[in-house]
Tab-separated table of C-alpha atoms and ligand atoms in Angstrom:
chain	number	residue	atom	x	y	z
A	1	MET	CA	37.663	-59.128	118.800
A	2	THR	CA	37.513	-62.135	121.134
A	3	ASN	CA	36.508	-65.457	119.615
A	4	GLY	CA	34.047	-67.842	121.247
A	5	LEU	CA	30.477	-67.119	122.314
A	6	ARG	CA	30.663	-63.403	122.887
A	7	GLY	CA	28.539	-61.387	125.218
A	8	ASP	CA	25.843	-59.722	123.136
A	9	SER	CA	22.861	-61.057	125.066
A	10	SER	CA	20.802	-58.022	125.800
A	11	ASN	CA	20.598	-56.893	122.199
A	12	HIS	CA	18.615	-59.952	121.143
A	13	GLY	CA	15.417	-61.765	121.952
A	14	ARG	CA	13.242	-61.569	125.030
A	15	ARG	CA	14.145	-60.116	128.411
A	16	THR	CA	15.324	-62.900	130.727
A	17	TRP	CA	15.884	-62.462	134.443
A	18	ILE	CA	16.872	-64.380	137.562
A	19	ALA	CA	13.643	-64.849	139.518
A	20	GLY	CA	14.967	-66.961	142.392
A	21	THR	CA	18.119	-68.460	143.885
A	22	GLY	CA	18.822	-71.394	146.196
A	23	ARG	CA	21.603	-73.506	147.652
A	24	ALA	CA	22.213	-76.771	149.490
A	25	VAL	CA	25.450	-78.036	151.005
A	26	PRO	CA	26.241	-81.100	153.103
A	27	ASP	CA	26.319	-80.658	156.890
A	28	ARG	CA	29.659	-82.378	157.392
A	29	ILE	CA	32.618	-80.000	157.717
A	30	LEU	CA	36.228	-80.957	156.972
A	31	THR	CA	38.633	-78.460	158.550
A	32	ASN	CA	42.276	-77.815	157.771
A	33	ALA	CA	43.081	-79.426	161.126
A	34	ASP	CA	41.270	-82.586	159.936
A	35	LEU	CA	43.376	-82.569	156.749
A	36	GLU	CA	46.591	-82.206	158.773
A	37	LYS	CA	45.815	-85.689	160.128
A	38	ILE	CA	45.379	-87.172	156.627
A	39	VAL	CA	48.199	-85.656	154.529
A	40	ASP	CA	51.455	-83.772	155.031
A	41	THR	CA	50.007	-80.261	155.118
A	42	SER	CA	49.349	-77.454	157.580
A	43	ASN	CA	46.566	-75.021	158.365
A	44	GLU	CA	49.047	-72.179	157.781
A	45	TRP	CA	50.010	-73.392	154.282
A	46	ILE	CA	46.418	-73.933	153.196
A	47	ILE	CA	45.267	-70.521	154.417
A	48	ALA	CA	48.282	-68.657	153.030
A	49	ARG	CA	48.171	-70.338	149.579
A	50	THR	CA	44.386	-70.717	149.113
A	51	GLY	CA	42.413	-68.843	151.792
A	52	ILE	CA	40.450	-72.035	152.548
A	53	GLU	CA	39.656	-72.796	156.216
A	54	GLU	CA	37.052	-75.539	155.846
A	55	ARG	CA	34.916	-77.261	153.232
A	56	ARG	CA	31.622	-79.186	153.158
A	57	VAL	CA	31.912	-82.896	152.418
A	58	ALA	CA	29.201	-85.304	151.280
A	59	GLU	CA	28.600	-88.359	153.454
A	60	ASP	CA	28.898	-91.794	151.830
A	61	ASP	CA	25.159	-91.881	151.229
A	62	GLU	CA	24.918	-88.318	149.882
A	63	TYR	CA	25.330	-87.500	146.200
A	64	THR	CA	25.076	-84.713	143.643
A	65	SER	CA	21.384	-84.908	142.695
A	66	GLN	CA	20.359	-84.539	146.345
A	67	PHE	CA	22.186	-81.225	146.671
A	68	ALA	CA	20.778	-80.132	143.290
A	69	VAL	CA	17.223	-80.907	144.429
A	70	GLY	CA	17.692	-78.966	147.679
A	71	ALA	CA	19.007	-75.909	145.832
A	72	ALA	CA	16.326	-76.173	143.130
A	73	ARG	CA	13.470	-76.288	145.641
A	74	GLN	CA	14.719	-73.123	147.346
A	75	ALA	CA	15.113	-71.267	144.047
A	76	MET	CA	11.639	-72.353	142.881
A	77	GLU	CA	10.076	-71.215	146.145
A	78	MET	CA	11.741	-67.809	145.949
A	79	ALA	CA	10.690	-67.422	142.310
A	80	GLY	CA	7.158	-68.573	143.071
A	81	VAL	CA	7.200	-71.236	140.368
A	82	GLU	CA	5.707	-74.724	140.516
A	83	ALA	CA	7.357	-77.823	139.096
A	84	ALA	CA	4.751	-77.836	136.317
A	85	ASP	CA	5.971	-74.392	135.162
A	86	ILE	CA	9.512	-75.569	134.428
A	87	ASP	CA	10.439	-76.052	130.770
A	88	LEU	CA	14.133	-76.817	131.206
A	89	VAL	CA	16.214	-78.461	133.938
A	90	LEU	CA	19.890	-77.885	133.214
A	91	ILE	CA	22.585	-79.164	135.549
A	92	SER	CA	26.215	-78.233	135.199
A	93	THR	CA	28.364	-80.850	136.898
A	94	VAL	CA	31.604	-82.788	136.545
A	95	THR	CA	30.514	-85.156	139.317
A	96	PRO	CA	27.156	-86.551	138.173
A	97	ASP	CA	25.362	-89.244	140.174
A	98	MET	CA	26.405	-91.649	137.374
A	99	PRO	CA	27.594	-91.363	133.745
A	100	PHE	CA	24.014	-91.885	132.584
A	101	PRO	CA	21.186	-91.104	132.864
A	102	SER	CA	21.908	-87.432	133.325
A	103	THR	CA	21.685	-85.992	136.824
A	104	ALA	CA	19.236	-83.464	135.367
A	105	CYS	CA	16.781	-86.270	134.515
A	106	LEU	CA	17.082	-87.639	138.052
A	107	VAL	CA	16.383	-84.167	139.458
A	108	GLN	CA	13.503	-83.632	137.033
A	109	GLU	CA	11.825	-86.741	138.440
A	110	GLU	CA	12.560	-85.866	142.060
A	111	ILE	CA	11.059	-82.365	141.848
A	112	GLY	CA	8.191	-83.491	139.615
A	113	ALA	CA	8.994	-81.251	136.631
A	114	ARG	CA	7.251	-83.708	134.326
A	115	ASP	CA	6.963	-81.409	131.324
A	116	ALA	CA	10.555	-80.181	131.372
A	117	THR	CA	13.438	-81.128	129.094
A	118	ALA	CA	16.433	-82.110	131.220
A	119	PHE	CA	20.115	-82.422	130.433
A	120	ASP	CA	23.586	-82.051	131.944
A	121	LEU	CA	26.416	-79.834	130.828
A	122	ASN	CA	30.134	-80.208	131.583
A	123	ALA	CA	32.277	-77.094	131.556
A	124	GLY	CA	34.307	-77.721	134.721
A	125	CYS	CA	34.238	-74.908	137.227
A	126	THR	CA	32.796	-72.599	134.539
A	127	GLY	CA	29.739	-74.853	134.397
A	128	PHE	CA	27.295	-72.470	136.035
A	129	VAL	CA	28.150	-69.590	133.705
A	130	TYR	CA	27.847	-71.962	130.724
A	131	GLY	CA	24.488	-73.128	132.101
A	132	LEU	CA	23.339	-69.542	132.476
A	133	SER	CA	24.353	-68.881	128.878
A	134	VAL	CA	22.471	-71.915	127.525
A	135	GLY	CA	19.394	-71.394	129.726
A	136	HIS	CA	19.348	-67.743	128.782
A	137	GLN	CA	19.446	-68.552	125.072
A	138	TYR	CA	16.399	-70.814	125.353
A	139	VAL	CA	14.406	-68.341	127.426
A	140	ALA	CA	15.430	-65.326	125.336
A	141	SER	CA	14.438	-67.145	122.141
A	142	GLY	CA	11.021	-68.087	123.529
A	143	ALA	CA	11.727	-71.837	123.366
A	144	ALA	CA	11.376	-71.898	127.172
A	145	SER	CA	9.661	-69.549	129.614
A	146	THR	CA	11.075	-70.949	132.845
A	147	ALA	CA	14.472	-72.630	133.196
A	148	LEU	CA	16.084	-74.132	136.255
A	149	VAL	CA	19.864	-73.715	135.993
A	150	ILE	CA	21.838	-75.619	138.616
A	151	GLY	CA	25.513	-76.074	139.434
A	152	ALA	CA	25.960	-79.194	141.580
A	153	GLU	CA	29.012	-81.172	142.631
A	154	SER	CA	30.319	-83.926	144.886
A	155	LEU	CA	33.995	-83.294	144.170
A	156	THR	CA	35.251	-84.929	147.353
A	157	LYS	CA	34.184	-88.309	145.929
A	158	TYR	CA	36.826	-87.810	143.215
A	159	THR	CA	39.450	-86.231	145.435
A	160	ASP	CA	42.724	-88.100	145.934
A	161	TYR	CA	43.411	-87.820	149.663
A	162	GLU	CA	46.989	-88.992	149.003
A	163	ASP	CA	47.702	-85.898	146.872
A	164	ARG	CA	48.189	-82.912	149.170
A	165	SER	CA	48.376	-80.481	146.250
A	166	THR	CA	44.703	-81.074	145.365
A	167	CYS	CA	42.939	-82.709	148.332
A	168	VAL	CA	42.912	-79.535	150.407
A	169	LEU	CA	41.059	-77.593	147.731
A	170	PHE	CA	37.671	-79.132	147.043
A	171	GLY	CA	34.210	-79.219	148.622
A	172	ASP	CA	30.652	-80.282	147.788
A	173	GLY	CA	27.277	-78.594	147.316
A	174	ALA	CA	24.870	-77.046	144.842
A	175	GLY	CA	23.393	-73.710	143.870
A	176	ALA	CA	20.469	-72.973	141.580
A	177	VAL	CA	18.673	-70.145	139.837
A	178	VAL	CA	15.281	-69.915	138.166
A	179	LEU	CA	15.455	-67.997	134.895
A	180	ARG	CA	12.237	-66.488	133.575
A	181	GLY	CA	11.381	-64.597	130.425
A	182	ASP	CA	8.524	-62.507	129.126
A	183	ASP	CA	7.658	-60.855	125.862
A	184	GLN	CA	9.437	-57.597	126.591
A	185	PRO	CA	12.523	-57.097	124.435
A	186	ALA	CA	15.881	-57.895	126.021
A	187	SER	CA	16.954	-54.303	125.455
A	188	ASP	CA	14.539	-53.222	128.228
A	189	SER	CA	16.975	-54.628	130.765
A	190	ARG	CA	19.460	-51.977	129.612
A	191	ASN	CA	16.966	-49.382	130.779
A	192	GLY	CA	17.024	-50.523	134.388
A	193	LEU	CA	14.718	-53.554	134.421
A	194	PRO	CA	16.077	-56.816	135.844
A	195	GLY	CA	17.685	-59.005	133.235
A	196	VAL	CA	20.657	-60.917	131.928
A	197	LEU	CA	22.641	-58.144	130.269
A	198	SER	CA	25.501	-60.125	128.813
A	199	VAL	CA	27.017	-63.619	128.998
A	200	ALA	CA	30.249	-64.710	127.308
A	201	ILE	CA	31.758	-68.204	127.359
A	202	HIS	CA	35.104	-69.379	125.977
A	203	SER	CA	37.183	-72.580	125.716
A	204	ASP	CA	40.756	-73.645	124.959
A	205	GLY	CA	41.193	-77.417	124.621
A	206	SER	CA	44.952	-77.051	124.093
A	207	LEU	CA	45.161	-76.528	127.875
A	208	ALA	CA	42.986	-79.544	128.783
A	209	HIS	CA	45.931	-81.255	130.494
A	210	LEU	CA	46.188	-78.578	133.201
A	211	LEU	CA	43.116	-79.793	135.041
A	212	GLU	CA	41.623	-83.226	134.471
A	213	MET	CA	40.212	-86.443	135.860
A	214	PRO	CA	41.864	-88.848	133.428
A	215	GLY	CA	40.201	-92.120	134.484
A	216	GLY	CA	36.691	-93.505	134.552
A	217	GLY	CA	35.749	-92.620	130.987
A	218	SER	CA	36.271	-94.517	127.716
A	219	ARG	CA	39.971	-93.617	127.437
A	220	ASN	CA	40.914	-95.121	130.800
A	221	PRO	CA	37.809	-97.164	131.565
A	222	PRO	CA	36.743	-98.333	135.013
A	223	ASN	CA	36.735	-101.980	133.889
A	224	ARG	CA	40.563	-102.031	133.634
A	225	PRO	CA	42.307	-102.695	136.989
A	226	GLU	CA	45.222	-100.462	135.969
A	227	THR	CA	42.892	-97.433	135.863
A	228	LEU	CA	42.411	-97.551	139.610
A	229	GLU	CA	45.975	-98.743	140.294
A	230	ALA	CA	47.295	-95.601	138.569
A	231	ARG	CA	44.779	-93.501	140.554
A	232	LEU	CA	43.317	-92.117	137.348
A	233	PRO	CA	39.696	-91.504	138.450
A	234	PHE	CA	40.833	-88.597	140.609
A	235	ILE	CA	41.188	-84.865	140.083
A	236	ARG	CA	44.644	-83.803	138.872
A	237	MET	CA	45.811	-80.259	138.462
A	238	LEU	CA	48.941	-78.389	137.480
A	239	GLY	CA	48.072	-75.686	139.999
A	240	ASN	CA	50.669	-73.086	139.234
A	241	GLU	CA	50.056	-72.953	135.472
A	242	THR	CA	46.298	-73.058	136.015
A	243	PHE	CA	46.566	-70.154	138.438
A	244	LYS	CA	48.188	-67.849	135.880
A	245	VAL	CA	45.692	-68.601	133.105
A	246	ALA	CA	42.833	-68.190	135.601
A	247	VAL	CA	43.772	-64.654	136.618
A	248	ARG	CA	44.281	-63.511	133.022
A	249	THR	CA	41.131	-65.033	131.528
A	250	LEU	CA	38.860	-64.076	134.448
A	251	ALA	CA	39.930	-60.448	134.136
A	252	GLU	CA	39.585	-60.466	130.340
A	253	VAL	CA	36.126	-62.017	130.206
A	254	SER	CA	34.864	-59.800	133.037
A	255	GLY	CA	35.935	-56.761	131.036
A	256	GLU	CA	34.307	-58.221	127.937
A	257	VAL	CA	30.812	-58.623	129.436
A	258	LEU	CA	30.969	-55.335	131.342
A	259	ALA	CA	31.798	-53.441	128.152
A	260	ASP	CA	29.123	-55.325	126.230
A	261	ALA	CA	26.553	-54.509	128.922
A	262	GLY	CA	27.503	-50.829	128.641
A	263	HIS	CA	28.839	-50.683	132.199
A	264	GLU	CA	32.062	-49.984	134.063
A	265	ALA	CA	33.634	-51.565	137.131
A	266	ASP	CA	32.248	-48.697	139.225
A	267	ASP	CA	28.695	-49.804	138.444
A	268	VAL	CA	29.226	-53.342	139.811
A	269	LYS	CA	27.487	-53.954	143.145
A	270	TRP	CA	29.056	-57.404	143.555
A	271	LEU	CA	31.756	-59.240	141.660
A	272	ILE	CA	31.211	-62.956	142.300
A	273	PRO	CA	34.293	-64.781	141.033
A	274	HIS	CA	34.531	-68.563	140.992
A	275	GLN	CA	35.761	-69.495	144.467
A	276	ALA	CA	38.927	-71.496	143.731
A	277	ASN	CA	41.592	-69.570	145.575
A	278	ARG	CA	41.589	-66.349	147.598
A	279	ARG	CA	44.710	-65.134	145.810
A	280	ILE	CA	43.062	-65.539	142.385
A	281	ILE	CA	39.924	-63.736	143.616
A	282	ASP	CA	41.936	-60.792	144.992
A	283	ALA	CA	44.079	-60.545	141.859
A	284	VAL	CA	41.040	-60.444	139.569
A	285	GLY	CA	39.326	-57.760	141.656
A	286	ARG	CA	42.490	-55.633	141.467
A	287	ARG	CA	42.884	-56.149	137.715
A	288	ILE	CA	39.364	-55.058	136.875
A	289	ASP	CA	39.220	-52.307	139.526
A	290	VAL	CA	36.364	-53.623	141.650
A	291	PRO	CA	37.190	-52.643	145.263
A	292	SER	CA	37.612	-55.536	147.683
A	293	ASP	CA	34.458	-54.698	149.678
A	294	ARG	CA	32.439	-55.457	146.539
A	295	VAL	CA	34.216	-58.735	145.706
A	296	TYR	CA	32.324	-61.618	147.310
A	297	VAL	CA	34.406	-64.283	149.018
A	298	ASN	CA	33.227	-67.492	150.678
A	299	VAL	CA	36.076	-69.795	149.627
A	300	HIS	CA	37.215	-69.921	153.286
A	301	ARG	CA	33.975	-71.751	154.200
A	302	TYR	CA	33.402	-74.012	151.190
A	303	GLY	CA	36.687	-74.478	149.312
A	304	ASN	CA	36.332	-74.952	145.561
A	305	THR	CA	32.902	-76.399	144.722
A	306	SER	CA	33.435	-76.117	140.949
A	307	ALA	CA	30.152	-75.441	139.093
A	308	ALA	CA	28.346	-74.876	142.410
A	309	SER	CA	30.591	-72.081	143.663
A	310	ILE	CA	29.004	-69.076	141.933
A	311	PRO	CA	25.336	-70.008	142.497
A	312	ILE	CA	26.034	-70.805	146.187
A	313	ALA	CA	27.665	-67.379	146.571
A	314	LEU	CA	24.881	-65.661	144.639
A	315	ASP	CA	22.256	-67.229	146.881
A	316	GLU	CA	24.102	-66.244	150.060
A	317	LEU	CA	24.109	-62.604	148.953
A	318	ASN	CA	20.558	-62.664	147.624
A	319	ARG	CA	18.984	-64.489	150.576
A	320	ASP	CA	20.764	-62.183	153.057
A	321	GLY	CA	19.255	-59.142	151.332
A	322	ARG	CA	22.635	-57.910	150.165
A	323	ILE	CA	21.421	-57.674	146.554
A	324	GLY	CA	18.829	-54.978	145.932
A	325	SER	CA	16.557	-54.247	143.026
A	326	GLY	CA	18.545	-52.759	140.146
A	327	ASP	CA	21.921	-54.003	141.427
A	328	LEU	CA	24.434	-55.102	138.803
A	329	ILE	CA	26.059	-58.457	139.553
A	330	LEU	CA	29.151	-59.613	137.680
A	331	MET	CA	29.925	-63.346	137.825
A	332	ALA	CA	33.138	-64.776	136.382
A	333	ALA	CA	34.396	-68.355	136.316
A	334	PHE	CA	37.268	-70.441	135.104
A	335	GLY	CA	37.868	-74.185	134.990
A	336	ALA	CA	38.655	-77.483	133.317
A	337	GLY	CA	38.576	-77.560	129.543
A	338	LEU	CA	40.045	-75.046	129.879
A	339	THR	CA	36.916	-72.935	129.947
A	340	TRP	CA	36.087	-69.460	131.187
A	341	GLY	CA	33.114	-67.172	131.106
A	342	ALA	CA	31.313	-64.275	132.729
A	343	ALA	CA	27.814	-62.888	133.076
A	344	ALA	CA	26.533	-59.403	133.872
A	345	VAL	CA	23.047	-59.583	135.396
A	346	ARG	CA	20.778	-56.855	136.759
A	347	PHE	CA	18.569	-57.869	139.689
B	401	UT7	O1	38.688	-74.333	139.931
B	401	UT7	C1	39.365	-74.556	138.750
B	401	UT7	C2	40.543	-73.726	138.640
B	401	UT7	N1	41.525	-74.038	139.651
B	401	UT7	C3	42.309	-73.098	140.086
B	401	UT7	O2	42.138	-71.987	139.679
B	401	UT7	C4	43.414	-73.442	141.014
B	401	UT7	C5	44.648	-72.704	140.628
B	401	UT7	N2	45.835	-73.002	141.401
B	401	UT7	C6	45.951	-72.766	142.728
B	401	UT7	O3	45.031	-72.347	143.381
B	401	UT7	C7	47.320	-72.964	143.344
B	401	UT7	O4	48.245	-73.209	142.329
B	401	UT7	C8	47.381	-74.089	144.408
B	401	UT7	C9	46.653	-73.649	145.654
B	401	UT7	C10	46.766	-75.345	143.850
B	401	UT7	C11	48.822	-74.364	144.796
B	401	UT7	O5	49.443	-73.189	145.276
B	401	UT7	P1	50.875	-72.741	144.706
B	401	UT7	O6	51.247	-71.522	145.411
B	401	UT7	O7	50.743	-72.674	143.217
B	401	UT7	O8	51.795	-73.912	145.196
B	401	UT7	P2	52.729	-74.875	144.337
B	401	UT7	O9	51.898	-75.889	143.624
B	401	UT7	O10	53.666	-74.051	143.509
B	401	UT7	O11	53.552	-75.589	145.471
B	401	UT7	C12	54.445	-74.861	146.313
B	401	UT7	C13	55.011	-75.800	147.356
B	401	UT7	C14	55.535	-77.113	146.796
B	401	UT7	O12	56.662	-77.487	147.554
B	401	UT7	P3	58.155	-77.265	146.974
B	401	UT7	O13	58.195	-78.047	145.693
B	401	UT7	O14	58.271	-75.798	146.774
B	401	UT7	O15	59.016	-77.826	148.062
B	401	UT7	C15	54.442	-78.088	147.084
B	401	UT7	O16	54.902	-79.399	147.207
B	401	UT7	O17	53.978	-76.154	148.282
B	401	UT7	C16	53.915	-77.581	148.389
B	401	UT7	N3	52.528	-77.955	148.625
B	401	UT7	C17	52.014	-78.068	149.861
B	401	UT7	N4	52.548	-77.895	151.091
B	401	UT7	C18	51.736	-78.063	152.143
B	401	UT7	C19	51.566	-78.241	147.723
B	401	UT7	N5	50.422	-78.541	148.352
B	401	UT7	C20	50.676	-78.442	149.682
B	401	UT7	C21	49.890	-78.620	150.830
B	401	UT7	N6	50.461	-78.411	152.025
B	401	UT7	N7	48.582	-78.954	150.757
């Protein structure tokens, strides 16, 4: 038995489904050729080791809440919900507009969701799956009827462009979903109706040092000159070790939610893994036996957008009509914490 918050969603509470998706990314594109001019790297190395060809980068006057608002508006329009309908605005981010107030409160105001409760959640690149889990719990319990769950990041603002091992990896943007619930039991989604079938989320703080931004918080505060001198408010990663844990945990948690949802890899229409590295994505697909033509990849166009990566990918598939009614979507993520999680959702 796996510890943590296990996937047993569709046996409890009210049926909860994804009613709309949306995304917003900055216009500016940073290519591998651009990076070759900044650090000692090459297009060939970046493509061979990560699969990334380009990433979207926020301008100086662009920031996380703006991308979140853009994605939220699209998801609300698709779902046919008004701002007044929204009970919960939940933003998963490691790159908020500011430490406080929460980015969710800023977005609440911008979209006019006056009656909503708004808060942020930090689970690194697993943030969207954590957000889906939390939003789902509130909707399934009846505490909320409509929840806006957003993954939004401006990672390039915290990227150290003197560190070639990380600066080639990250990009900016946001993705959003509208979760809705009704008074049908969750178990109805097992009988073919749209619904969140299972979500599992896990953490292991003993591996926190593998992926961190050590400065800018209370441990290495911004008001000490040495924090910036030591380049602490930047993303740091022990890539190789992180890679190995990522492949193992992504495969494990994908298997966990599939089994809990009563499905097999064959039933999955799309596996949407967190888009960190093409090699991780391919390895996970192989391990859980989802053929490569059903594993969604957009890391070559966006790089790693942390909590935004899965909802951006989900919206690309959904908006292009590549997800049909009844399709089973498996999302799996991994990130700082360390954290990992997966969700099986029927559209
Ligand atoms: O989203 C949250 C989770 N994050 C992840 O899942 C990321 C997991 N890790 C990775 O994706 C990979 O580990 C990286 C893409 C970050 C790195 O790939 P790697 O194959 O693990 O490379 P490495 O760190 O073992 O480095 C291999 C070599 C080193 O040179 P030496 O020591 O062998 O001479 C690096 O210095 O590649 C060198 N290197 C580079 N060379 C050119 C590292 N970065 C670069 C670069 N360009 N940008």
